[in-house]
Structures are given as C-alpha cells and as structure tokens.
mmCIF file with all atom_site columns, C-alpha atoms in Angstrom:
data_model
loop_
_atom_site.group_PDB
_atom_site.id
_atom_site.type_symbol
_atom_site.label_atom_id
_atom_site.label_alt_id
_atom_site.label_comp_id
_atom_site.label_asym_id
_atom_site.label_entity_id
_atom_site.label_seq_id
_atom_site.pdbx_PDB_ins_code
_atom_site.Cartn_x
_atom_site.Cartn_y
_atom_site.Cartn_z
_atom_site.occupancy
_atom_site.B_iso_or_equiv
_atom_site.pdbx_formal_charge
_atom_site.auth_seq_id
_atom_site.auth_comp_id
_atom_site.auth_asym_id
_atom_site.auth_atom_id
_atom_site.pdbx_PDB_model_num
ATOM 1   C CA . UNK A 1 1   ? 3.145   -14.395 5.673   1.00 85.00 ? 7   UNK A CA 1
ATOM 2   C CA . UNK A 1 2   ? 3.063   -17.561 7.683   1.00 83.00 ? 8   UNK A CA 1
ATOM 3   C CA . UNK A 1 3   ? 3.549   -19.701 4.591   1.00 87.00 ? 9   UNK A CA 1
ATOM 4   C CA . UNK A 1 4   ? 7.122   -19.018 3.428   1.00 92.00 ? 10  UNK A CA 1
ATOM 5   C CA . UNK A 1 5   ? 10.180  -19.031 5.678   1.00 94.00 ? 11  UNK A CA 1
ATOM 6   C CA . UNK A 1 6   ? 12.056  -15.872 6.626   1.00 96.00 ? 12  UNK A CA 1
ATOM 7   C CA . UNK A 1 7   ? 14.915  -17.191 4.487   1.00 96.00 ? 13  UNK A CA 1
ATOM 8   C CA . UNK A 1 8   ? 12.700  -16.583 1.439   1.00 96.00 ? 14  UNK A CA 1
ATOM 9   C CA . UNK A 1 9   ? 13.298  -12.843 1.890   1.00 97.00 ? 15  UNK A CA 1
ATOM 10  C CA . UNK A 1 10  ? 17.064  -13.380 1.649   1.00 96.00 ? 16  UNK A CA 1
ATOM 11  C CA . UNK A 1 11  ? 16.585  -15.519 -1.470  1.00 97.00 ? 17  UNK A CA 1
ATOM 12  C CA . UNK A 1 12  ? 14.441  -12.850 -3.100  1.00 97.00 ? 18  UNK A CA 1
ATOM 13  C CA . UNK A 1 13  ? 16.921  -10.123 -2.216  1.00 97.00 ? 19  UNK A CA 1
ATOM 14  C CA . UNK A 1 14  ? 19.823  -12.137 -3.634  1.00 97.00 ? 20  UNK A CA 1
ATOM 15  C CA . UNK A 1 15  ? 17.763  -12.699 -6.807  1.00 98.00 ? 21  UNK A CA 1
ATOM 16  C CA . UNK A 1 16  ? 17.501  -8.921  -7.259  1.00 96.00 ? 22  UNK A CA 1
ATOM 17  C CA . UNK A 1 17  ? 14.092  -8.165  -5.789  1.00 96.00 ? 23  UNK A CA 1
ATOM 18  C CA . UNK A 1 18  ? 13.950  -4.835  -3.965  1.00 94.00 ? 24  UNK A CA 1
ATOM 19  C CA . UNK A 1 19  ? 10.455  -4.966  -2.494  1.00 96.00 ? 25  UNK A CA 1
ATOM 20  C CA . UNK A 1 20  ? 7.886   -7.439  -1.190  1.00 98.00 ? 26  UNK A CA 1
ATOM 21  C CA . UNK A 1 21  ? 4.121   -7.838  -1.330  1.00 96.00 ? 27  UNK A CA 1
ATOM 22  C CA . UNK A 1 22  ? 2.087   -9.670  1.270   1.00 96.00 ? 28  UNK A CA 1
ATOM 23  C CA . UNK A 1 23  ? -1.544  -10.763 1.166   1.00 93.00 ? 29  UNK A CA 1
ATOM 24  C CA . UNK A 1 24  ? -3.747  -13.286 2.976   1.00 92.00 ? 30  UNK A CA 1
ATOM 25  C CA . UNK A 1 25  ? -1.628  -13.732 6.109   1.00 93.00 ? 31  UNK A CA 1
ATOM 26  C CA . UNK A 1 26  ? -2.320  -16.616 8.448   1.00 91.00 ? 32  UNK A CA 1
ATOM 27  C CA . UNK A 1 27  ? -2.591  -14.159 11.383  1.00 95.00 ? 33  UNK A CA 1
ATOM 28  C CA . UNK A 1 28  ? -3.016  -10.397 11.772  1.00 97.00 ? 34  UNK A CA 1
ATOM 29  C CA . UNK A 1 29  ? -0.233  -8.494  10.020  1.00 98.00 ? 35  UNK A CA 1
ATOM 30  C CA . UNK A 1 30  ? 1.098   -7.213  13.346  1.00 98.00 ? 36  UNK A CA 1
ATOM 31  C CA . UNK A 1 31  ? 1.334   -10.637 14.986  1.00 98.00 ? 37  UNK A CA 1
ATOM 32  C CA . UNK A 1 32  ? 4.749   -10.964 16.609  1.00 98.00 ? 38  UNK A CA 1
ATOM 33  C CA . UNK A 1 33  ? 5.266   -14.240 14.744  1.00 97.00 ? 39  UNK A CA 1
ATOM 34  C CA . UNK A 1 34  ? 5.837   -12.113 11.622  1.00 98.00 ? 40  UNK A CA 1
ATOM 35  C CA . UNK A 1 35  ? 8.409   -9.785  13.223  1.00 98.00 ? 41  UNK A CA 1
ATOM 36  C CA . UNK A 1 36  ? 11.398  -11.793 11.914  1.00 98.00 ? 42  UNK A CA 1
ATOM 37  C CA . UNK A 1 37  ? 10.075  -11.238 8.369   1.00 98.00 ? 43  UNK A CA 1
ATOM 38  C CA . UNK A 1 38  ? 9.854   -7.503  8.958   1.00 98.00 ? 44  UNK A CA 1
ATOM 39  C CA . UNK A 1 39  ? 13.305  -7.402  10.548  1.00 98.00 ? 45  UNK A CA 1
ATOM 40  C CA . UNK A 1 40  ? 14.773  -9.156  7.516   1.00 98.00 ? 46  UNK A CA 1
ATOM 41  C CA . UNK A 1 41  ? 13.027  -6.804  5.084   1.00 98.00 ? 47  UNK A CA 1
ATOM 42  C CA . UNK A 1 42  ? 14.238  -3.827  7.127   1.00 98.00 ? 48  UNK A CA 1
ATOM 43  C CA . UNK A 1 43  ? 17.800  -5.199  7.070   1.00 98.00 ? 49  UNK A CA 1
ATOM 44  C CA . UNK A 1 44  ? 17.711  -5.378  3.256   1.00 98.00 ? 50  UNK A CA 1
ATOM 45  C CA . UNK A 1 45  ? 15.910  -2.017  2.920   1.00 97.00 ? 51  UNK A CA 1
ATOM 46  C CA . UNK A 1 46  ? 13.049  -3.780  1.114   1.00 98.00 ? 52  UNK A CA 1
ATOM 47  C CA . UNK A 1 47  ? 9.716   -1.933  1.328   1.00 98.00 ? 53  UNK A CA 1
ATOM 48  C CA . UNK A 1 48  ? 6.667   -4.114  1.860   1.00 98.00 ? 54  UNK A CA 1
ATOM 49  C CA . UNK A 1 49  ? 3.368   -3.606  0.044   1.00 98.00 ? 55  UNK A CA 1
ATOM 50  C CA . UNK A 1 50  ? 0.578   -4.908  2.273   1.00 98.00 ? 56  UNK A CA 1
ATOM 51  C CA . UNK A 1 51  ? -2.808  -5.748  0.804   1.00 95.00 ? 57  UNK A CA 1
ATOM 52  C CA . UNK A 1 52  ? -5.129  -3.836  3.117   1.00 95.00 ? 58  UNK A CA 1
ATOM 53  C CA . UNK A 1 53  ? -8.873  -4.044  3.229   1.00 86.00 ? 59  UNK A CA 1
ATOM 54  C CA . UNK A 1 54  ? -11.237 -6.480  1.649   1.00 83.00 ? 60  UNK A CA 1
ATOM 55  C CA . UNK A 1 55  ? -9.964  -9.251  -0.577  1.00 81.00 ? 61  UNK A CA 1
ATOM 56  C CA . UNK A 1 56  ? -11.886 -10.411 -3.617  1.00 79.00 ? 62  UNK A CA 1
ATOM 57  C CA . UNK A 1 57  ? -13.636 -13.765 -3.308  1.00 75.00 ? 63  UNK A CA 1
ATOM 58  C CA . UNK A 1 58  ? -12.455 -16.596 -5.530  1.00 75.00 ? 64  UNK A CA 1
ATOM 59  C CA . UNK A 1 59  ? -13.466 -20.206 -6.099  1.00 73.00 ? 65  UNK A CA 1
ATOM 60  C CA . UNK A 1 60  ? -10.328 -21.290 -4.214  1.00 76.00 ? 66  UNK A CA 1
ATOM 61  C CA . UNK A 1 61  ? -11.282 -19.500 -0.975  1.00 71.00 ? 67  UNK A CA 1
ATOM 62  C CA . UNK A 1 62  ? -12.800 -22.623 0.528   1.00 70.00 ? 68  UNK A CA 1
ATOM 63  C CA . UNK A 1 63  ? -9.365  -24.283 0.397   1.00 68.00 ? 69  UNK A CA 1
ATOM 64  C CA . UNK A 1 64  ? -7.574  -21.449 2.202   1.00 74.00 ? 70  UNK A CA 1
ATOM 65  C CA . UNK A 1 65  ? -7.929  -19.683 5.508   1.00 77.00 ? 71  UNK A CA 1
ATOM 66  C CA . UNK A 1 66  ? -8.636  -16.164 4.213   1.00 82.00 ? 72  UNK A CA 1
ATOM 67  C CA . UNK A 1 67  ? -9.828  -13.275 6.350   1.00 84.00 ? 73  UNK A CA 1
ATOM 68  C CA . UNK A 1 68  ? -9.956  -9.628  5.281   1.00 86.00 ? 74  UNK A CA 1
ATOM 69  C CA . UNK A 1 69  ? -10.043 -8.720  8.974   1.00 88.00 ? 75  UNK A CA 1
ATOM 70  C CA . UNK A 1 70  ? -6.382  -9.793  9.303   1.00 92.00 ? 76  UNK A CA 1
ATOM 71  C CA . UNK A 1 71  ? -5.423  -7.198  6.699   1.00 94.00 ? 77  UNK A CA 1
ATOM 72  C CA . UNK A 1 72  ? -6.851  -4.086  8.338   1.00 97.00 ? 78  UNK A CA 1
ATOM 73  C CA . UNK A 1 73  ? -4.743  -0.925  7.994   1.00 98.00 ? 79  UNK A CA 1
ATOM 74  C CA . UNK A 1 74  ? -4.477  -0.441  11.766  1.00 98.00 ? 80  UNK A CA 1
ATOM 75  C CA . UNK A 1 75  ? -2.065  -3.380  11.969  1.00 98.00 ? 81  UNK A CA 1
ATOM 76  C CA . UNK A 1 76  ? 0.477   -1.389  9.944   1.00 99.00 ? 82  UNK A CA 1
ATOM 77  C CA . UNK A 1 77  ? 0.659   1.113   12.809  1.00 99.00 ? 83  UNK A CA 1
ATOM 78  C CA . UNK A 1 78  ? 2.141   -1.493  15.160  1.00 98.00 ? 84  UNK A CA 1
ATOM 79  C CA . UNK A 1 79  ? 4.658   -2.643  12.539  1.00 99.00 ? 85  UNK A CA 1
ATOM 80  C CA . UNK A 1 80  ? 5.671   0.920   11.629  1.00 99.00 ? 86  UNK A CA 1
ATOM 81  C CA . UNK A 1 81  ? 6.432   1.704   15.267  1.00 99.00 ? 87  UNK A CA 1
ATOM 82  C CA . UNK A 1 82  ? 8.366   -1.522  15.845  1.00 99.00 ? 88  UNK A CA 1
ATOM 83  C CA . UNK A 1 83  ? 10.371  -1.186  12.593  1.00 99.00 ? 89  UNK A CA 1
ATOM 84  C CA . UNK A 1 84  ? 10.883  2.545   12.009  1.00 98.00 ? 90  UNK A CA 1
ATOM 85  C CA . UNK A 1 85  ? 13.400  2.030   9.167   1.00 98.00 ? 91  UNK A CA 1
ATOM 86  C CA . UNK A 1 86  ? 11.052  -0.299  7.265   1.00 99.00 ? 92  UNK A CA 1
ATOM 87  C CA . UNK A 1 87  ? 8.877   1.316   4.597   1.00 99.00 ? 93  UNK A CA 1
ATOM 88  C CA . UNK A 1 88  ? 5.302   0.033   4.571   1.00 99.00 ? 94  UNK A CA 1
ATOM 89  C CA . UNK A 1 89  ? 2.804   0.636   1.785   1.00 98.00 ? 95  UNK A CA 1
ATOM 90  C CA . UNK A 1 90  ? -0.836  -0.212  2.310   1.00 97.00 ? 96  UNK A CA 1
ATOM 91  C CA . UNK A 1 91  ? -2.733  -1.088  -0.851  1.00 95.00 ? 97  UNK A CA 1
ATOM 92  C CA . UNK A 1 92  ? -6.224  0.108   -1.785  1.00 92.00 ? 98  UNK A CA 1
ATOM 93  C CA . UNK A 1 93  ? -6.261  2.957   0.759   1.00 91.00 ? 99  UNK A CA 1
ATOM 94  C CA . UNK A 1 94  ? -7.336  0.283   3.231   1.00 91.00 ? 100 UNK A CA 1
ATOM 95  C CA . UNK A 1 95  ? -10.894 0.245   1.887   1.00 88.00 ? 101 UNK A CA 1
ATOM 96  C CA . UNK A 1 96  ? -13.388 0.034   3.477   1.00 89.00 ? 102 UNK A CA 1
ATOM 97  C CA . UNK A 1 97  ? -11.366 1.165   6.501   1.00 93.00 ? 103 UNK A CA 1
ATOM 98  C CA . UNK A 1 98  ? -10.370 4.524   4.974   1.00 92.00 ? 104 UNK A CA 1
ATOM 99  C CA . UNK A 1 99  ? -10.345 6.485   8.239   1.00 94.00 ? 105 UNK A CA 1
ATOM 100 C CA . UNK A 1 100 ? -8.133  3.853   9.851   1.00 96.00 ? 106 UNK A CA 1
ATOM 101 C CA . UNK A 1 101 ? -5.743  4.003   6.875   1.00 96.00 ? 107 UNK A CA 1
ATOM 102 C CA . UNK A 1 102 ? -5.648  7.806   6.944   1.00 96.00 ? 108 UNK A CA 1
ATOM 103 C CA . UNK A 1 103 ? -4.745  7.881   10.634  1.00 97.00 ? 109 UNK A CA 1
ATOM 104 C CA . UNK A 1 104 ? -2.021  5.255   10.233  1.00 98.00 ? 110 UNK A CA 1
ATOM 105 C CA . UNK A 1 105 ? -0.652  7.280   7.305   1.00 97.00 ? 111 UNK A CA 1
ATOM 106 C CA . UNK A 1 106 ? -0.756  10.552  9.205   1.00 97.00 ? 112 UNK A CA 1
ATOM 107 C CA . UNK A 1 107 ? 1.072   9.384   12.317  1.00 97.00 ? 113 UNK A CA 1
ATOM 108 C CA . UNK A 1 108 ? 3.759   7.163   10.793  1.00 98.00 ? 114 UNK A CA 1
ATOM 109 C CA . UNK A 1 109 ? 6.492   8.696   8.618   1.00 97.00 ? 115 UNK A CA 1
ATOM 110 C CA . UNK A 1 110 ? 7.430   5.287   7.195   1.00 98.00 ? 116 UNK A CA 1
ATOM 111 C CA . UNK A 1 111 ? 3.905   4.418   5.988   1.00 99.00 ? 117 UNK A CA 1
ATOM 112 C CA . UNK A 1 112 ? 2.428   5.140   2.553   1.00 98.00 ? 118 UNK A CA 1
ATOM 113 C CA . UNK A 1 113 ? -0.776  4.015   0.864   1.00 96.00 ? 119 UNK A CA 1
ATOM 114 C CA . UNK A 1 114 ? -1.586  3.361   -2.757  1.00 94.00 ? 120 UNK A CA 1
ATOM 115 C CA . UNK A 1 115 ? -4.711  4.213   -4.701  1.00 88.00 ? 121 UNK A CA 1
ATOM 116 C CA . UNK A 1 116 ? -5.128  0.842   -6.342  1.00 86.00 ? 122 UNK A CA 1
ATOM 117 C CA . UNK A 1 117 ? -8.779  0.132   -6.697  1.00 75.00 ? 123 UNK A CA 1
ATOM 118 C CA . UNK A 1 118 ? -11.807 0.068   -8.854  1.00 62.00 ? 124 UNK A CA 1
ATOM 119 C CA . UNK A 1 119 ? -11.904 3.150   -11.051 1.00 58.00 ? 125 UNK A CA 1
ATOM 120 C CA . UNK A 1 120 ? -15.721 3.166   -11.062 1.00 62.00 ? 126 UNK A CA 1
ATOM 121 C CA . UNK A 1 121 ? -15.505 2.987   -7.271  1.00 67.00 ? 127 UNK A CA 1
ATOM 122 C CA . UNK A 1 122 ? -13.100 5.933   -7.002  1.00 65.00 ? 128 UNK A CA 1
ATOM 123 C CA . UNK A 1 123 ? -14.984 8.011   -9.573  1.00 64.00 ? 129 UNK A CA 1
ATOM 124 C CA . UNK A 1 124 ? -18.214 7.618   -7.581  1.00 72.00 ? 130 UNK A CA 1
ATOM 125 C CA . UNK A 1 125 ? -16.460 9.097   -4.570  1.00 73.00 ? 131 UNK A CA 1
ATOM 126 C CA . UNK A 1 126 ? -16.695 12.866  -4.378  1.00 76.00 ? 132 UNK A CA 1
ATOM 127 C CA . UNK A 1 127 ? -13.684 15.109  -3.797  1.00 82.00 ? 133 UNK A CA 1
ATOM 128 C CA . UNK A 1 128 ? -15.141 15.746  -0.335  1.00 84.00 ? 134 UNK A CA 1
ATOM 129 C CA . UNK A 1 129 ? -14.876 12.026  0.451   1.00 85.00 ? 135 UNK A CA 1
ATOM 130 C CA . UNK A 1 130 ? -11.100 12.196  -0.010  1.00 86.00 ? 136 UNK A CA 1
ATOM 131 C CA . UNK A 1 131 ? -10.800 15.561  1.758   1.00 87.00 ? 137 UNK A CA 1
ATOM 132 C CA . UNK A 1 132 ? -12.535 14.071  4.796   1.00 88.00 ? 138 UNK A CA 1
ATOM 133 C CA . UNK A 1 133 ? -9.733  11.527  5.183   1.00 89.00 ? 139 UNK A CA 1
ATOM 134 C CA . UNK A 1 134 ? -6.616  13.126  3.665   1.00 88.00 ? 140 UNK A CA 1
ATOM 135 C CA . UNK A 1 135 ? -6.991  16.716  4.845   1.00 87.00 ? 141 UNK A CA 1
ATOM 136 C CA . UNK A 1 136 ? -3.610  17.522  6.423   1.00 89.00 ? 142 UNK A CA 1
ATOM 137 C CA . UNK A 1 137 ? -0.687  19.190  4.670   1.00 90.00 ? 143 UNK A CA 1
ATOM 138 C CA . UNK A 1 138 ? 1.517   16.635  2.924   1.00 90.00 ? 144 UNK A CA 1
ATOM 139 C CA . UNK A 1 139 ? -1.061  13.825  3.020   1.00 93.00 ? 145 UNK A CA 1
ATOM 140 C CA . UNK A 1 140 ? -1.067  13.359  -0.746  1.00 94.00 ? 146 UNK A CA 1
ATOM 141 C CA . UNK A 1 141 ? 2.726   13.172  -0.816  1.00 94.00 ? 147 UNK A CA 1
ATOM 142 C CA . UNK A 1 142 ? 2.389   9.815   0.958   1.00 97.00 ? 148 UNK A CA 1
ATOM 143 C CA . UNK A 1 143 ? 0.011   8.382   -1.635  1.00 96.00 ? 149 UNK A CA 1
ATOM 144 C CA . UNK A 1 144 ? 1.343   6.356   -4.575  1.00 96.00 ? 150 UNK A CA 1
ATOM 145 C CA . UNK A 1 145 ? -0.298  5.149   -7.754  1.00 94.00 ? 151 UNK A CA 1
ATOM 146 C CA . UNK A 1 146 ? -1.054  1.482   -8.116  1.00 90.00 ? 152 UNK A CA 1
ATOM 147 C CA . UNK A 1 147 ? -3.279  -0.613  -10.306 1.00 88.00 ? 153 UNK A CA 1
ATOM 148 C CA . UNK A 1 148 ? -4.490  -4.186  -10.512 1.00 85.00 ? 154 UNK A CA 1
ATOM 149 C CA . UNK A 1 149 ? -5.319  -3.930  -14.221 1.00 86.00 ? 155 UNK A CA 1
ATOM 150 C CA . UNK A 1 150 ? -3.527  -5.560  -17.135 1.00 88.00 ? 156 UNK A CA 1
ATOM 151 C CA . UNK A 1 151 ? -0.740  -3.433  -18.634 1.00 89.00 ? 157 UNK A CA 1
ATOM 152 C CA . UNK A 1 152 ? -2.787  -2.948  -21.816 1.00 92.00 ? 158 UNK A CA 1
ATOM 153 C CA . UNK A 1 153 ? -5.321  -0.926  -19.786 1.00 89.00 ? 159 UNK A CA 1
ATOM 154 C CA . UNK A 1 154 ? -2.880  1.209   -17.835 1.00 90.00 ? 160 UNK A CA 1
ATOM 155 C CA . UNK A 1 155 ? -3.105  4.388   -19.936 1.00 92.00 ? 161 UNK A CA 1
ATOM 156 C CA . UNK A 1 156 ? -6.881  4.490   -19.531 1.00 89.00 ? 162 UNK A CA 1
ATOM 157 C CA . UNK A 1 157 ? -6.572  3.881   -15.797 1.00 87.00 ? 163 UNK A CA 1
ATOM 158 C CA . UNK A 1 158 ? -4.011  6.676   -15.409 1.00 89.00 ? 164 UNK A CA 1
ATOM 159 C CA . UNK A 1 159 ? -6.298  9.066   -17.311 1.00 90.00 ? 165 UNK A CA 1
ATOM 160 C CA . UNK A 1 160 ? -9.211  8.144   -15.035 1.00 86.00 ? 166 UNK A CA 1
ATOM 161 C CA . UNK A 1 161 ? -7.121  8.606   -11.882 1.00 87.00 ? 167 UNK A CA 1
ATOM 162 C CA . UNK A 1 162 ? -5.878  11.959  -13.189 1.00 90.00 ? 168 UNK A CA 1
ATOM 163 C CA . UNK A 1 163 ? -9.513  13.008  -13.488 1.00 88.00 ? 169 UNK A CA 1
ATOM 164 C CA . UNK A 1 164 ? -10.112 12.111  -9.840  1.00 87.00 ? 170 UNK A CA 1
ATOM 165 C CA . UNK A 1 165 ? -6.945  13.933  -8.708  1.00 90.00 ? 171 UNK A CA 1
ATOM 166 C CA . UNK A 1 166 ? -7.774  17.007  -10.788 1.00 92.00 ? 172 UNK A CA 1
ATOM 167 C CA . UNK A 1 167 ? -11.261 17.082  -9.260  1.00 90.00 ? 173 UNK A CA 1
ATOM 168 C CA . UNK A 1 168 ? -9.429  17.249  -5.933  1.00 90.00 ? 174 UNK A CA 1
ATOM 169 C CA . UNK A 1 169 ? -7.490  20.233  -7.335  1.00 92.00 ? 175 UNK A CA 1
ATOM 170 C CA . UNK A 1 170 ? -4.147  18.575  -6.704  1.00 94.00 ? 176 UNK A CA 1
ATOM 171 C CA . UNK A 1 171 ? -1.400  20.424  -8.551  1.00 94.00 ? 177 UNK A CA 1
ATOM 172 C CA . UNK A 1 172 ? 0.804   18.765  -11.188 1.00 95.00 ? 178 UNK A CA 1
ATOM 173 C CA . UNK A 1 173 ? 3.753   18.526  -8.786  1.00 96.00 ? 179 UNK A CA 1
ATOM 174 C CA . UNK A 1 174 ? 1.670   16.499  -6.327  1.00 96.00 ? 180 UNK A CA 1
ATOM 175 C CA . UNK A 1 175 ? 0.212   14.383  -9.122  1.00 96.00 ? 181 UNK A CA 1
ATOM 176 C CA . UNK A 1 176 ? 3.728   13.631  -10.406 1.00 95.00 ? 182 UNK A CA 1
ATOM 177 C CA . UNK A 1 177 ? 4.670   12.456  -6.914  1.00 96.00 ? 183 UNK A CA 1
ATOM 178 C CA . UNK A 1 178 ? 1.626   10.181  -6.817  1.00 96.00 ? 184 UNK A CA 1
ATOM 179 C CA . UNK A 1 179 ? 2.280   8.817   -10.308 1.00 95.00 ? 185 UNK A CA 1
ATOM 180 C CA . UNK A 1 180 ? 5.889   7.859   -9.737  1.00 94.00 ? 186 UNK A CA 1
ATOM 181 C CA . UNK A 1 181 ? 8.206   10.203  -7.910  1.00 95.00 ? 187 UNK A CA 1
ATOM 182 C CA . UNK A 1 182 ? 7.250   9.025   -4.420  1.00 96.00 ? 188 UNK A CA 1
ATOM 183 C CA . UNK A 1 183 ? 7.538   5.365   -5.457  1.00 96.00 ? 189 UNK A CA 1
ATOM 184 C CA . UNK A 1 184 ? 10.961  6.076   -6.956  1.00 95.00 ? 190 UNK A CA 1
ATOM 185 C CA . UNK A 1 185 ? 12.010  7.689   -3.682  1.00 94.00 ? 191 UNK A CA 1
ATOM 186 C CA . UNK A 1 186 ? 10.765  4.660   -1.718  1.00 95.00 ? 192 UNK A CA 1
ATOM 187 C CA . UNK A 1 187 ? 12.790  2.366   -4.003  1.00 92.00 ? 193 UNK A CA 1
ATOM 188 C CA . UNK A 1 188 ? 15.873  4.624   -3.831  1.00 89.00 ? 194 UNK A CA 1
ATOM 189 C CA . UNK A 1 189 ? 15.746  5.246   -7.574  1.00 88.00 ? 195 UNK A CA 1
ATOM 190 C CA . UNK A 1 190 ? 17.069  8.437   -9.112  1.00 81.00 ? 196 UNK A CA 1
ATOM 191 C CA . UNK A 1 191 ? 14.532  10.914  -10.434 1.00 70.00 ? 197 UNK A CA 1
ATOM 192 C CA . UNK A 1 192 ? 15.625  12.562  -13.697 1.00 66.00 ? 198 UNK A CA 1
#
C-alpha cells in the first residue's frame, strides 16, 4: 500500500487473482489515502490478507521505511466499518497484539484472522492463552489456517497445528473450518 497504484488491483483481478495481500504500508493501514484501494478490492469482491503484528527484520530494512506499528490489528477495525462488504484477514493473529486482534475479530463480521506463525511459538502457548482471547461462541469459526513455511514442510506444520487445536479441545468440524472450509467460503469456492 502506498507503492502501487489503485489500478494495480484492476490488473490483478483481470489476470485472475481473487485476493490480495498487503504488508509494510507507507502509512497506517486505516489511513484514508488507502481507501480507494479498499473500495476497488470491495468492488471486485477480493478479500485482503493484511500482515498484522511484528515484521521480521531483514538486511534490506535500512533501505525501506518499515514500521510494525503501522500494521497493528486495530487498524482493521476502521477499514471493516468503512467497507462492510470487504473481507479482511489479519495474519499472525496480530501478534504481539493478540487482545487487539481478538476484539477486532469479535466485533466485525467481515474480519477473520489466520494462525500463521512460528510453530514453536504457538506450541509454547497454553490452551488457556488462546481461551483468554478467543472465548466467545463462534470465535474459532473466524480463524483460518495459514503458514509461511515452504510447501515441503506443510504436512508437518498441519500436524503441529492440529496438536495445538486438539489441546484446545476444538472438535473436528471446527478444525475442518480452520483448515480450509472457512477460507473456501471467503473465496466463494464450493465445498464438496
């Protein structure tokens, strides 16, 4: 955001893309300068995956204006209210701003979060950690699976996440939603 033109969304849509991902914006995600981007995505029914939370440091950081603060989950609340037909997905459960992410998720029907993250990090968290944030009925139905790992590692990652979800005593129906059914619904794909 703030680097490509709004027309880029039309180009991507015409090329067959059905969703967008944004990371490292030049301003806070809810800055009104970005509203034309959100309006265009809403027009094309293209969900947007927002990197939320901290961003990993790289050697190239010194050449870019990068701030994790601009990617806080609370900014999705403003966007969700202004664009109620736009589906927003926050990545990484907004970590370290989990409470902020949970509240944005709870109060906005068009907001979802994914559980992309460090498996060792999630495994160290107790079931009570997750219950503290995602305690209301239907909370887990707004969580989707995601991963930053290479495809060759995906089966291991899924098994590890299943362990976390089973420790939370989430039933298979809810786990199936997390591992694909909710994402398919977001993307208007048929579930067999």
